[in-house]
Amino acid sequence: MVPSLVSTAGGLLLLFTLSNAQLRGDSIGTCQRNDGFGKYCPTTCGVADYLFKYMDEVTGDLNHFGNELETIANLTEGADETIVYMKDSTTSAQKSASPDLYFKKSASMLDDVVRFEKTIIAQEEQMFELGNIISSNERRMADLKQLSLQLQQKCNEPCKDTVEIQPITGTDCQDIANKGGTTSGLYYVKPAKATEQFLVYCEIDSFGRGFTVIQRRRDGSVDFNKNWIQYKNGFGYLSPDDTTEFWLGNEKIHQLTDVSTIPTVLRIELMDWDGNKKYADYNMFRLGNEDDKYRLTYAYLFGGDAGDAFAGFDFGDDPSDKFFTSHNGIQFSTFDSDNDKFDGNCAQQDGSGWWMNRCHAAHLNGKYYPGGRYTKKDAGEHGYDNGIIWVTWHDRWYSLKETTMKIIPLSRITAGGGQQTGVKQFGGL
Ligand SMILES: [Ca+2]
């Protein structure tokens, strides 16, 4: 193609040269001699002849040139298509490729702005809620201030909540009743062998009988799983209105009962979860000293309707059950002082200090089971952690609701009144 184009260009150059000659006319002075035109300067006719002479060739070249242009045009058309394609590609590339840094930044900022807008709306909602809470708190604070003022006024009044201890003292509660004490409440007593006085709850009835209370269970508020020292000294709470649970203490009970001249009666009062009440009186009740591990002794069941659980009980498991569950003559045991007749540790497994044999038919310091009924599962796999038991009334899987253990001189037990109307002599049950 290139040689052809060169020849075509040469033909065109010739054409222009001829045209110039034509425009100049017959200006001989400047005419150049040329072998193609003869020995004369060409004239119009001569030029025409000359052109006719080359016309076919020029036409051919023109046609060829036209073809070439057409080819080029076709190529251009392809280029257009290419350009369109490239444009599309660029757009597509822009769409798909990662945006540049600034585009990213601006997009990110937009996202941030949207997010901040959302955050601001959320925070406004929160502030509204907080505002409500603040209002609510302010109202509460106002109420509390009002309460505080009321309390302050009450506090300014003389306090009436001090424990009232009655002024009369004696060797025990009967002695206090004998001295004129008529009100049940807290008194100081000092038994003959005691080195110092101690506080007790005296239950004084209208017949002038003064019971010294040594044990009280009411609601399970005091844990009776205590050690030797605690059972020795006593634990729980003495209250002037008899509303609290306590164990007076083995040493004090020993001092109160270690009176050779005056027989003492232990009265046990029991209440179940239906409100039924029963009691048992044991005559000649006495607790040995600490060296004898506060051994329990009594002479016999003196009265009551609760049955003689202290004498043991035949559970049907073994003929020796009754003998090994009796309590008379048995030493006191705690989990840290095992004085029982059992290979194991009754106090530890049953969760209380008590006059443990192997182990018991009566167990008034047992675990407190609200509602009364408990199962082996509640009490542990081997029936440990027994409840408050008095098996001659309720079975061993029934824990009593309330118990009281109190003492009184034998001489006063028959004075009449209250539960004494039901007292029967031993053997009459
Ligand atoms: Ca033992």
GROMACS .gro file of N, CA and C in nm, residues 183-298:
model
  348
  183THR      N    1  -4.480  -1.049  13.673
  183THR     CA    2  -4.476  -1.027  13.528
  183THR      C    3  -4.371  -1.118  13.462
  184SER      N    4  -4.412  -1.185  13.355
  184SER     CA    5  -4.314  -1.261  13.277
  184SER      C    6  -4.217  -1.163  13.212
  185GLY      N    7  -4.090  -1.202  13.206
  185GLY     CA    8  -3.992  -1.114  13.145
  185GLY      C    9  -3.852  -1.154  13.183
  186LEU      N   10  -3.760  -1.061  13.165
  186LEU     CA   11  -3.619  -1.090  13.191
  186LEU      C   12  -3.582  -1.053  13.335
  187TYR      N   13  -3.514  -1.146  13.399
  187TYR     CA   14  -3.470  -1.125  13.537
  187TYR      C   15  -3.328  -1.178  13.552
  188TYR      N   16  -3.260  -1.122  13.651
  188TYR     CA   17  -3.130  -1.178  13.687
  188TYR      C   18  -3.150  -1.280  13.798
  189VAL      N   19  -3.087  -1.395  13.779
  189VAL     CA   20  -3.093  -1.499  13.883
  189VAL      C   21  -2.951  -1.537  13.924
  190LYS      N   22  -2.938  -1.586  14.046
  190LYS     CA   23  -2.807  -1.631  14.094
  190LYS      C   24  -2.828  -1.756  14.182
  191PRO      N   25  -2.824  -1.874  14.114
  191PRO     CA   26  -2.840  -1.998  14.191
  191PRO      C   27  -2.734  -2.008  14.301
  192ALA      N   28  -2.763  -2.092  14.398
  192ALA     CA   29  -2.676  -2.102  14.515
  192ALA      C   30  -2.530  -2.126  14.478
  193LYS      N   31  -2.505  -2.213  14.382
  193LYS     CA   32  -2.367  -2.249  14.349
  193LYS      C   33  -2.303  -2.159  14.243
  194ALA      N   34  -2.382  -2.067  14.191
  194ALA     CA   35  -2.328  -1.981  14.085
  194ALA      C   36  -2.239  -1.874  14.145
  195THR      N   37  -2.135  -1.841  14.071
  195THR     CA   38  -2.043  -1.737  14.118
  195THR      C   39  -2.092  -1.598  14.079
  196GLU      N   40  -2.174  -1.594  13.976
  196GLU     CA   41  -2.227  -1.464  13.936
  196GLU      C   42  -2.368  -1.481  13.879
  197GLN      N   43  -2.443  -1.372  13.885
  197GLN     CA   44  -2.581  -1.380  13.835
  197GLN      C   45  -2.583  -1.384  13.682
  198PHE      N   46  -2.692  -1.430  13.630
  198PHE     CA   47  -2.709  -1.430  13.484
  198PHE      C   48  -2.856  -1.405  13.451
  199LEU      N   49  -2.877  -1.366  13.328
  199LEU     CA   50  -3.010  -1.326  13.284
  199LEU      C   51  -3.091  -1.449  13.239
  200VAL      N   52  -3.217  -1.453  13.276
  200VAL     CA   53  -3.306  -1.560  13.229
  200VAL      C   54  -3.442  -1.501  13.191
  201TYR      N   55  -3.517  -1.579  13.115
  201TYR     CA   56  -3.656  -1.540  13.091
  201TYR      C   57  -3.743  -1.616  13.190
  202CYS      N   58  -3.818  -1.542  13.271
  202CYS     CA   59  -3.908  -1.603  13.368
  202CYS      C   60  -4.051  -1.599  13.315
  203GLU      N   61  -4.114  -1.716  13.320
  203GLU     CA   62  -4.254  -1.722  13.283
  203GLU      C   63  -4.333  -1.733  13.414
  204ILE      N   64  -4.396  -1.624  13.448
  204ILE     CA   65  -4.467  -1.619  13.576
  204ILE      C   66  -4.617  -1.614  13.547
  205ASP      N   67  -4.690  -1.712  13.597
  205ASP     CA   68  -4.834  -1.714  13.568
  205ASP      C   69  -4.915  -1.655  13.683
  206SER      N   70  -5.044  -1.655  13.661
  206SER     CA   71  -5.134  -1.589  13.758
  206SER      C   72  -5.146  -1.668  13.889
  207PHE      N   73  -5.091  -1.792  13.888
  207PHE     CA   74  -5.096  -1.871  14.011
  207PHE      C   75  -4.969  -1.852  14.094
  208GLY      N   76  -4.885  -1.761  14.046
  208GLY     CA   77  -4.762  -1.735  14.120
  208GLY      C   78  -4.653  -1.837  14.094
  209ARG      N   79  -4.667  -1.908  13.984
  209ARG     CA   80  -4.564  -2.006  13.950
  209ARG      C   81  -4.459  -1.941  13.859
  210GLY      N   82  -4.336  -1.962  13.896
  210GLY     CA   83  -4.230  -1.903  13.815
  210GLY      C   84  -4.146  -2.007  13.746
  211PHE      N   85  -4.164  -2.021  13.616
  211PHE     CA   86  -4.083  -2.115  13.537
  211PHE      C   87  -3.957  -2.045  13.486
  212THR      N   88  -3.845  -2.111  13.499
  212THR     CA   89  -3.722  -2.060  13.439
  212THR      C   90  -3.703  -2.130  13.304
  213VAL      N   91  -3.706  -2.053  13.198
  213VAL     CA   92  -3.702  -2.112  13.063
  213VAL      C   93  -3.556  -2.139  13.023
  214ILE      N   94  -3.530  -2.264  12.981
  214ILE     CA   95  -3.392  -2.300  12.945
  214ILE      C   96  -3.374  -2.323  12.794
  215GLN      N   97  -3.486  -2.338  12.722
  215GLN     CA   98  -3.476  -2.358  12.576
  215GLN      C   99  -3.602  -2.307  12.510
  216ARG      N  100  -3.586  -2.245  12.392
  216ARG     CA  101  -3.703  -2.194  12.319
  216ARG      C  102  -3.677  -2.205  12.170
  217ARG      N  103  -3.772  -2.273  12.103
  217ARG     CA  104  -3.771  -2.275  11.956
  217ARG      C  105  -3.903  -2.216  11.911
  218ARG      N  106  -3.895  -2.126  11.816
  218ARG     CA  107  -4.019  -2.062  11.771
  218ARG      C  108  -4.031  -2.057  11.619
  219ASP      N  109  -3.920  -2.025  11.552
  219ASP     CA  110  -3.930  -1.995  11.409
  219ASP      C  111  -3.806  -2.033  11.328
  220GLY      N  112  -3.713  -2.097  11.391
  220GLY     CA  113  -3.592  -2.137  11.319
  220GLY      C  114  -3.494  -2.024  11.297
  221SER      N  115  -3.513  -1.914  11.366
  221SER     CA  116  -3.426  -1.798  11.343
  221SER      C  117  -3.287  -1.815  11.402
  222VAL      N  118  -3.272  -1.909  11.493
  222VAL     CA  119  -3.140  -1.935  11.552
  222VAL      C  120  -3.093  -2.074  11.511
  223ASP      N  121  -2.970  -2.082  11.466
  223ASP     CA  122  -2.909  -2.209  11.429
  223ASP      C  123  -2.865  -2.282  11.557
  224PHE      N  124  -2.916  -2.403  11.575
  224PHE     CA  125  -2.883  -2.479  11.695
  224PHE      C  126  -2.768  -2.577  11.673
  225ASN      N  127  -2.704  -2.568  11.558
  225ASN     CA  128  -2.586  -2.651  11.533
  225ASN      C  129  -2.463  -2.577  11.585
  226LYS      N  130  -2.438  -2.591  11.716
  226LYS     CA  131  -2.331  -2.515  11.782
  226LYS      C  132  -2.231  -2.610  11.849
  227ASN      N  133  -2.120  -2.555  11.888
  227ASN     CA  134  -2.015  -2.638  11.948
  227ASN      C  135  -2.031  -2.647  12.100
  228TRP      N  136  -1.937  -2.718  12.161
  228TRP     CA  137  -1.946  -2.745  12.304
  228TRP      C  138  -1.950  -2.618  12.388
  229ILE      N  139  -1.859  -2.526  12.359
  229ILE     CA  140  -1.852  -2.400  12.436
  229ILE      C  141  -1.980  -2.320  12.423
  230GLN      N  142  -2.034  -2.315  12.303
  230GLN     CA  143  -2.158  -2.240  12.281
  230GLN      C  144  -2.274  -2.302  12.358
  231TYR      N  145  -2.282  -2.435  12.357
  231TYR     CA  146  -2.388  -2.500  12.435
  231TYR      C  147  -2.363  -2.484  12.584
  232LYS      N  148  -2.237  -2.477  12.622
  232LYS     CA  149  -2.204  -2.458  12.763
  232LYS      C  150  -2.250  -2.319  12.810
  233ASN      N  151  -2.218  -2.216  12.733
  233ASN     CA  152  -2.245  -2.078  12.773
  233ASN      C  153  -2.384  -2.028  12.733
  234GLY      N  154  -2.443  -2.097  12.636
  234GLY     CA  155  -2.572  -2.053  12.586
  234GLY      C  156  -2.559  -1.970  12.460
  235PHE      N  157  -2.666  -1.965  12.381
  235PHE     CA  158  -2.666  -1.885  12.256
  235PHE      C  159  -2.809  -1.849  12.221
  236GLY      N  160  -2.822  -1.770  12.119
  236GLY     CA  161  -2.954  -1.719  12.080
  236GLY      C  162  -2.983  -1.589  12.154
  237TYR      N  163  -3.110  -1.555  12.165
  237TYR     CA  164  -3.147  -1.424  12.219
  237TYR      C  165  -3.258  -1.436  12.323
  238LEU      N  166  -3.233  -1.370  12.434
  238LEU     CA  167  -3.336  -1.359  12.536
  238LEU      C  168  -3.413  -1.230  12.510
  239SER      N  169  -3.545  -1.240  12.508
  239SER     CA  170  -3.623  -1.119  12.485
  239SER      C  171  -3.727  -1.104  12.595
  240PRO      N  172  -3.761  -0.981  12.631
  240PRO     CA  173  -3.856  -0.959  12.740
  240PRO      C  174  -3.997  -1.006  12.708
  241ASP      N  175  -4.026  -1.025  12.576
  241ASP     CA  176  -4.161  -1.066  12.539
  241ASP      C  177  -4.166  -1.209  12.485
  242ASP      N  178  -4.059  -1.286  12.511
  242ASP     CA  179  -4.059  -1.427  12.473
  242ASP      C  180  -4.080  -1.448  12.323
  243THR      N  181  -4.010  -1.372  12.241
  243THR     CA  182  -4.028  -1.383  12.096
  243THR      C  183  -3.906  -1.441  12.027
  244THR      N  184  -3.804  -1.477  12.104
  244THR     CA  185  -3.680  -1.519  12.040
  244THR      C  186  -3.637  -1.659  12.082
  245GLU      N  187  -3.548  -1.715  12.004
  245GLU     CA  188  -3.500  -1.851  12.028
  245GLU      C  189  -3.367  -1.849  12.103
  246PHE      N  190  -3.349  -1.946  12.190
  246PHE     CA  191  -3.221  -1.952  12.263
  246PHE      C  192  -3.201  -2.086  12.332
  247TRP      N  193  -3.077  -2.110  12.370
  247TRP     CA  194  -3.038  -2.219  12.461
  247TRP      C  195  -2.971  -2.148  12.578
  248LEU      N  196  -3.026  -2.165  12.697
  248LEU     CA  197  -2.976  -2.088  12.810
  248LEU      C  198  -2.829  -2.118  12.841
  249GLY      N  199  -2.791  -2.243  12.823
  249GLY     CA  200  -2.651  -2.279  12.849
  249GLY      C  201  -2.642  -2.392  12.951
  250ASN      N  202  -2.563  -2.494  12.919
  250ASN     CA  203  -2.554  -2.613  13.005
  250ASN      C  204  -2.501  -2.579  13.145
  251GLU      N  205  -2.408  -2.489  13.153
  251GLU     CA  206  -2.351  -2.456  13.284
  251GLU      C  207  -2.458  -2.391  13.373
  252LYS      N  208  -2.537  -2.304  13.315
  252LYS     CA  209  -2.644  -2.238  13.392
  252LYS      C  210  -2.753  -2.339  13.431
  253ILE      N  211  -2.786  -2.427  13.337
  253ILE     CA  212  -2.888  -2.529  13.367
  253ILE      C  213  -2.837  -2.620  13.479
  254HIS      N  214  -2.709  -2.652  13.471
  254HIS     CA  215  -2.646  -2.732  13.577
  254HIS      C  216  -2.660  -2.661  13.712
  255GLN      N  217  -2.626  -2.532  13.715
  255GLN     CA  218  -2.632  -2.456  13.841
  255GLN      C  219  -2.775  -2.446  13.892
  256LEU      N  220  -2.869  -2.428  13.798
  256LEU     CA  221  -3.011  -2.414  13.838
  256LEU      C  222  -3.069  -2.544  13.893
  257THR      N  223  -3.017  -2.657  13.845
  257THR     CA  224  -3.076  -2.787  13.884
  257THR      C  225  -2.995  -2.864  13.987
  258ASP      N  226  -2.875  -2.820  14.008
  258ASP     CA  227  -2.787  -2.891  14.102
  258ASP      C  228  -2.818  -2.844  14.245
  259VAL      N  229  -2.943  -2.868  14.280
  259VAL     CA  230  -2.988  -2.825  14.413
  259VAL      C  231  -3.041  -2.949  14.483
  260SER      N  232  -2.962  -2.997  14.574
  260SER     CA  233  -2.992  -3.129  14.632
  260SER      C  234  -3.122  -3.131  14.712
  261THR      N  235  -3.156  -3.017  14.769
  261THR     CA  236  -3.271  -3.016  14.860
  261THR      C  237  -3.404  -2.998  14.790
  262ILE      N  238  -3.403  -2.936  14.673
  262ILE     CA  239  -3.530  -2.905  14.607
  262ILE      C  240  -3.539  -2.981  14.474
  263PRO      N  241  -3.630  -3.079  14.464
  263PRO     CA  242  -3.649  -3.148  14.337
  263PRO      C  243  -3.701  -3.051  14.231
  264THR      N  244  -3.645  -3.063  14.115
  264THR     CA  245  -3.684  -2.974  14.005
  264THR      C  246  -3.757  -3.052  13.897
  265VAL      N  247  -3.862  -2.992  13.845
  265VAL     CA  248  -3.936  -3.051  13.734
  265VAL      C  249  -3.896  -2.983  13.603
  266LEU      N  250  -3.866  -3.068  13.503
  266LEU     CA  251  -3.846  -3.015  13.367
  266LEU      C  252  -3.978  -3.027  13.293
  267ARG      N  253  -4.029  -2.914  13.250
  267ARG     CA  254  -4.151  -2.918  13.168
  267ARG      C  255  -4.112  -2.893  13.022
  268ILE      N  256  -4.157  -2.986  12.937
  268ILE     CA  257  -4.135  -2.972  12.793
  268ILE      C  258  -4.269  -2.942  12.727
  269GLU      N  259  -4.278  -2.830  12.660
  269GLU     CA  260  -4.400  -2.792  12.588
  269GLU      C  261  -4.374  -2.797  12.438
  270LEU      N  262  -4.467  -2.857  12.367
  270LEU     CA  263  -4.450  -2.878  12.224
  270LEU      C  264  -4.571  -2.827  12.147
  271MET      N  265  -4.546  -2.773  12.026
  271MET     CA  266  -4.657  -2.734  11.938
  271MET      C  267  -4.625  -2.779  11.796
  272ASP      N  268  -4.724  -2.842  11.731
  272ASP     CA  269  -4.701  -2.884  11.593
  272ASP      C  270  -4.751  -2.776  11.496
  273TRP      N  271  -4.745  -2.807  11.368
  273TRP     CA  272  -4.775  -2.704  11.267
  273TRP      C  273  -4.924  -2.683  11.247
  274ASP      N  274  -5.005  -2.763  11.317
  274ASP     CA  275  -5.150  -2.739  11.317
  274ASP      C  276  -5.194  -2.665  11.442
  275GLY      N  277  -5.096  -2.626  11.522
  275GLY     CA  278  -5.128  -2.550  11.643
  275GLY      C  279  -5.163  -2.636  11.763
  276ASN      N  280  -5.157  -2.767  11.745
  276ASN     CA  281  -5.184  -2.857  11.858
  276ASN      C  282  -5.069  -2.849  11.958
  277LYS      N  283  -5.104  -2.855  12.086
  277LYS     CA  284  -5.002  -2.844  12.190
  277LYS      C  285  -5.004  -2.968  12.281
  278LYS      N  286  -4.887  -3.009  12.319
  278LYS     CA  287  -4.873  -3.118  12.415
  278LYS      C  288  -4.755  -3.086  12.506
  279TYR      N  289  -4.749  -3.157  12.617
  279TYR     CA  290  -4.638  -3.130  12.709
  279TYR      C  291  -4.599  -3.256  12.784
  280ALA      N  292  -4.484  -3.250  12.846
  280ALA     CA  293  -4.434  -3.361  12.927
  280ALA      C  294  -4.356  -3.303  13.044
  281ASP      N  295  -4.380  -3.356  13.163
  281ASP     CA  296  -4.306  -3.312  13.282
  281ASP      C  297  -4.217  -3.425  13.331
  282TYR      N  298  -4.093  -3.394  13.361
  282TYR     CA  299  -4.000  -3.493  13.415
  282TYR      C  300  -3.954  -3.444  13.552
  283ASN      N  301  -3.975  -3.530  13.649
  283ASN     CA  302  -3.941  -3.493  13.786
  283ASN      C  303  -3.796  -3.527  13.818
  284MET      N  304  -3.742  -3.451  13.914
  284MET     CA  305  -3.605  -3.471  13.961
  284MET      C  306  -3.503  -3.450  13.847
  285PHE      N  307  -3.538  -3.353  13.767
  285PHE     CA  308  -3.449  -3.321  13.653
  285PHE      C  309  -3.320  -3.258  13.703
  286ARG      N  310  -3.211  -3.301  13.647
  286ARG     CA  311  -3.082  -3.247  13.689
  286ARG      C  312  -2.980  -3.261  13.575
  287LEU      N  313  -2.893  -3.163  13.570
  287LEU     CA  314  -2.781  -3.171  13.475
  287LEU      C  315  -2.651  -3.179  13.554
  288GLY      N  316  -2.570  -3.277  13.519
  288GLY     CA  317  -2.439  -3.291  13.583
  288GLY      C  318  -2.349  -3.175  13.547
  289ASN      N  319  -2.230  -3.176  13.603
  289ASN     CA  320  -2.137  -3.067  13.573
  289ASN      C  321  -2.062  -3.095  13.442
  290GLU      N  322  -1.974  -3.006  13.410
  290GLU     CA  323  -1.906  -3.019  13.281
  290GLU      C  324  -1.817  -3.142  13.276
  291ASP      N  325  -1.755  -3.175  13.391
  291ASP     CA  326  -1.670  -3.294  13.394
  291ASP      C  327  -1.750  -3.418  13.359
  292ASP      N  328  -1.876  -3.418  13.394
  292ASP     CA  329  -1.963  -3.532  13.362
  292ASP      C  330  -2.041  -3.506  13.233
  293LYS      N  331  -1.990  -3.411  13.158
  293LYS     CA  332  -2.047  -3.378  13.025
  293LYS      C  333  -2.196  -3.344  13.033
  294TYR      N  334  -2.229  -3.272  13.140
  294TYR     CA  335  -2.367  -3.223  13.156
  294TYR      C  336  -2.468  -3.336  13.137
  295ARG      N  337  -2.441  -3.445  13.204
  295ARG     CA  338  -2.527  -3.563  13.195
  295ARG      C  339  -2.670  -3.530  13.239
  296LEU      N  340  -2.767  -3.579  13.161
  296LEU     CA  341  -2.908  -3.561  13.193
  296LEU      C  342  -2.957  -3.674  13.284
  297THR      N  343  -3.019  -3.636  13.396
  297THR     CA  344  -3.084  -3.737  13.479
  297THR      C  345  -3.220  -3.685  13.524
  298TYR      N  346  -3.312  -3.778  13.538
  298TYR     CA  347  -3.442  -3.745  13.596
  298TYR      C  348  -3.493  -3.874  13.662
   0.00000   0.00000   0.00000
